[in-house]
């Protein structure tokens, strides 16, 4: 599997929690069920004692959300998760940041499996699962559009449009979340890359995969 390099990238936006709104100029929101598992991940993978450090380093809007009981169905500002993933990178030992994000994506999928897959579809083949990527995105993000550019036996390309708020680190989380879905469905990945990236000047972000069963 291919991994890339990236830098610590904190979103400059500070937003307050709100209900989902369809306006194009509204801040991006994310449903709570997609990051409820982050406290348990920090404590399990970085150390129980480092949770307090995490809350001190993360954006204040995010810290406030994590200090309160998370609501799986509530909409939260995207900075709650984008700042959290940037903080995970900053707290990771040297050379392990990408691996931390990969582990977080897998951990998150395992914790969210009952909510996501039971609500939308039953686990099928990797091709079937990737084919539902757009449905998952629409259910858990207030803005942006995910499209399956191509999907065939053992290969797929997924594109993300109109989501300028995404950070470099969260781009990696999305990459690994789709990979974790492939693995959950019985696949073994041979390629897992960001092949187009808005942070590199592209008009959209593209995630490409190859796998075998």
JSON list of N, CA, C and O in Angstrom, two decimals, residues 41-60:
[
{"chain": "A", "resi": 41, "resn": "UNK", "atom": "N", "xyz": [-10.16, 6.26, 20.78]},
{"chain": "A", "resi": 41, "resn": "UNK", "atom": "CA", "xyz": [-8.97, 6.03, 19.96]},
{"chain": "A", "resi": 41, "resn": "UNK", "atom": "C", "xyz": [-7.75, 6.71, 20.58]},
{"chain": "A", "resi": 41, "resn": "UNK", "atom": "O", "xyz": [-6.68, 6.09, 20.68]},
{"chain": "A", "resi": 42, "resn": "UNK", "atom": "N", "xyz": [-7.91, 7.96, 20.98]},
{"chain": "A", "resi": 42, "resn": "UNK", "atom": "CA", "xyz": [-6.78, 8.68, 21.58]},
{"chain": "A", "resi": 42, "resn": "UNK", "atom": "C", "xyz": [-6.27, 7.94, 22.81]},
{"chain": "A", "resi": 42, "resn": "UNK", "atom": "O", "xyz": [-5.07, 7.73, 22.98]},
{"chain": "A", "resi": 43, "resn": "UNK", "atom": "N", "xyz": [-7.20, 7.52, 23.66]},
{"chain": "A", "resi": 43, "resn": "UNK", "atom": "CA", "xyz": [-6.81, 6.85, 24.91]},
{"chain": "A", "resi": 43, "resn": "UNK", "atom": "C", "xyz": [-6.18, 5.49, 24.64]},
{"chain": "A", "resi": 43, "resn": "UNK", "atom": "O", "xyz": [-5.23, 5.09, 25.33]},
{"chain": "A", "resi": 44, "resn": "UNK", "atom": "N", "xyz": [-6.66, 4.78, 23.63]},
{"chain": "A", "resi": 44, "resn": "UNK", "atom": "CA", "xyz": [-6.13, 3.44, 23.34]},
{"chain": "A", "resi": 44, "resn": "UNK", "atom": "C", "xyz": [-4.81, 3.47, 22.59]},
{"chain": "A", "resi": 44, "resn": "UNK", "atom": "O", "xyz": [-3.93, 2.64, 22.82]},
{"chain": "A", "resi": 45, "resn": "UNK", "atom": "N", "xyz": [-4.64, 4.44, 21.67]},
{"chain": "A", "resi": 45, "resn": "UNK", "atom": "CA", "xyz": [-3.48, 4.42, 20.78]},
{"chain": "A", "resi": 45, "resn": "UNK", "atom": "C", "xyz": [-2.40, 5.43, 21.14]},
{"chain": "A", "resi": 45, "resn": "UNK", "atom": "O", "xyz": [-1.24, 5.23, 20.79]},
{"chain": "A", "resi": 46, "resn": "UNK", "atom": "N", "xyz": [-2.77, 6.52, 21.80]},
{"chain": "A", "resi": 46, "resn": "UNK", "atom": "CA", "xyz": [-1.77, 7.50, 22.21]},
{"chain": "A", "resi": 46, "resn": "UNK", "atom": "C", "xyz": [-1.52, 7.46, 23.71]},
{"chain": "A", "resi": 46, "resn": "UNK", "atom": "O", "xyz": [-0.49, 7.95, 24.18]},
{"chain": "A", "resi": 47, "resn": "UNK", "atom": "N", "xyz": [-2.46, 6.90, 24.46]},
{"chain": "A", "resi": 47, "resn": "UNK", "atom": "CA", "xyz": [-2.29, 6.78, 25.90]},
{"chain": "A", "resi": 47, "resn": "UNK", "atom": "C", "xyz": [-3.40, 7.48, 26.67]},
{"chain": "A", "resi": 47, "resn": "UNK", "atom": "O", "xyz": [-3.78, 8.60, 26.34]},
{"chain": "A", "resi": 48, "resn": "UNK", "atom": "N", "xyz": [-3.92, 6.79, 27.68]},
{"chain": "A", "resi": 48, "resn": "UNK", "atom": "CA", "xyz": [-5.01, 7.32, 28.49]},
{"chain": "A", "resi": 48, "resn": "UNK", "atom": "C", "xyz": [-4.66, 8.70, 29.05]},
{"chain": "A", "resi": 48, "resn": "UNK", "atom": "O", "xyz": [-5.49, 9.61, 29.09]},
{"chain": "A", "resi": 49, "resn": "UNK", "atom": "N", "xyz": [-3.41, 8.86, 29.46]},
{"chain": "A", "resi": 49, "resn": "UNK", "atom": "CA", "xyz": [-2.99, 10.11, 30.10]},
{"chain": "A", "resi": 49, "resn": "UNK", "atom": "C", "xyz": [-2.90, 11.28, 29.12]},
{"chain": "A", "resi": 49, "resn": "UNK", "atom": "O", "xyz": [-2.82, 12.44, 29.55]},
{"chain": "A", "resi": 50, "resn": "UNK", "atom": "N", "xyz": [-2.94, 11.00, 27.81]},
{"chain": "A", "resi": 50, "resn": "UNK", "atom": "CA", "xyz": [-2.76, 12.07, 26.83]},
{"chain": "A", "resi": 50, "resn": "UNK", "atom": "C", "xyz": [-4.09, 12.69, 26.37]},
{"chain": "A", "resi": 50, "resn": "UNK", "atom": "O", "xyz": [-4.08, 13.62, 25.57]},
{"chain": "A", "resi": 51, "resn": "UNK", "atom": "N", "xyz": [-5.21, 12.18, 26.90]},
{"chain": "A", "resi": 51, "resn": "UNK", "atom": "CA", "xyz": [-6.49, 12.76, 26.52]},
{"chain": "A", "resi": 51, "resn": "UNK", "atom": "C", "xyz": [-6.58, 14.22, 26.95]},
{"chain": "A", "resi": 51, "resn": "UNK", "atom": "O", "xyz": [-7.08, 15.07, 26.21]},
{"chain": "A", "resi": 52, "resn": "UNK", "atom": "N", "xyz": [-6.09, 14.53, 28.13]},
{"chain": "A", "resi": 52, "resn": "UNK", "atom": "CA", "xyz": [-6.09, 15.91, 28.60]},
{"chain": "A", "resi": 52, "resn": "UNK", "atom": "C", "xyz": [-5.24, 16.80, 27.71]},
{"chain": "A", "resi": 52, "resn": "UNK", "atom": "O", "xyz": [-5.62, 17.94, 27.39]},
{"chain": "A", "resi": 53, "resn": "UNK", "atom": "N", "xyz": [-4.10, 16.28, 27.27]},
{"chain": "A", "resi": 53, "resn": "UNK", "atom": "CA", "xyz": [-3.24, 17.03, 26.35]},
{"chain": "A", "resi": 53, "resn": "UNK", "atom": "C", "xyz": [-3.95, 17.28, 25.03]},
{"chain": "A", "resi": 53, "resn": "UNK", "atom": "O", "xyz": [-3.87, 18.37, 24.45]},
{"chain": "A", "resi": 54, "resn": "UNK", "atom": "N", "xyz": [-4.66, 16.26, 24.55]},
{"chain": "A", "resi": 54, "resn": "UNK", "atom": "CA", "xyz": [-5.41, 16.40, 23.30]},
{"chain": "A", "resi": 54, "resn": "UNK", "atom": "C", "xyz": [-6.41, 17.55, 23.42]},
{"chain": "A", "resi": 54, "resn": "UNK", "atom": "O", "xyz": [-6.50, 18.40, 22.52]},
{"chain": "A", "resi": 55, "resn": "UNK", "atom": "N", "xyz": [-7.15, 17.61, 24.51]},
{"chain": "A", "resi": 55, "resn": "UNK", "atom": "CA", "xyz": [-8.16, 18.65, 24.69]},
{"chain": "A", "resi": 55, "resn": "UNK", "atom": "C", "xyz": [-7.54, 20.03, 24.79]},
{"chain": "A", "resi": 55, "resn": "UNK", "atom": "O", "xyz": [-8.16, 21.03, 24.39]},
{"chain": "A", "resi": 56, "resn": "UNK", "atom": "N", "xyz": [-6.31, 20.11, 25.29]},
{"chain": "A", "resi": 56, "resn": "UNK", "atom": "CA", "xyz": [-5.63, 21.40, 25.38]},
{"chain": "A", "resi": 56, "resn": "UNK", "atom": "C", "xyz": [-5.13, 21.87, 24.01]},
{"chain": "A", "resi": 56, "resn": "UNK", "atom": "O", "xyz": [-5.07, 23.07, 23.74]},
{"chain": "A", "resi": 57, "resn": "UNK", "atom": "N", "xyz": [-4.80, 20.92, 23.13]},
{"chain": "A", "resi": 57, "resn": "UNK", "atom": "CA", "xyz": [-4.18, 21.28, 21.86]},
{"chain": "A", "resi": 57, "resn": "UNK", "atom": "C", "xyz": [-5.19, 21.44, 20.72]},
{"chain": "A", "resi": 57, "resn": "UNK", "atom": "O", "xyz": [-4.91, 22.15, 19.75]},
{"chain": "A", "resi": 58, "resn": "UNK", "atom": "N", "xyz": [-6.34, 20.81, 20.83]},
{"chain": "A", "resi": 58, "resn": "UNK", "atom": "CA", "xyz": [-7.32, 20.86, 19.75]},
{"chain": "A", "resi": 58, "resn": "UNK", "atom": "C", "xyz": [-8.00, 22.22, 19.73]},
{"chain": "A", "resi": 58, "resn": "UNK", "atom": "O", "xyz": [-7.96, 22.97, 20.72]},
{"chain": "A", "resi": 59, "resn": "UNK", "atom": "N", "xyz": [-8.63, 22.58, 18.62]},
{"chain": "A", "resi": 59, "resn": "UNK", "atom": "CA", "xyz": [-9.36, 23.85, 18.52]},
{"chain": "A", "resi": 59, "resn": "UNK", "atom": "C", "xyz": [-10.39, 23.94, 19.65]},
{"chain": "A", "resi": 59, "resn": "UNK", "atom": "O", "xyz": [-11.02, 22.95, 20.01]},
{"chain": "A", "resi": 60, "resn": "UNK", "atom": "N", "xyz": [-10.59, 25.13, 20.24]},
{"chain": "A", "resi": 60, "resn": "UNK", "atom": "CA", "xyz": [-11.53, 25.27, 21.36]},
{"chain": "A", "resi": 60, "resn": "UNK", "atom": "C", "xyz": [-12.95, 24.81, 21.04]},
{"chain": "A", "resi": 60, "resn": "UNK", "atom": "O", "xyz": [-13.63, 24.25, 21.92]}
]
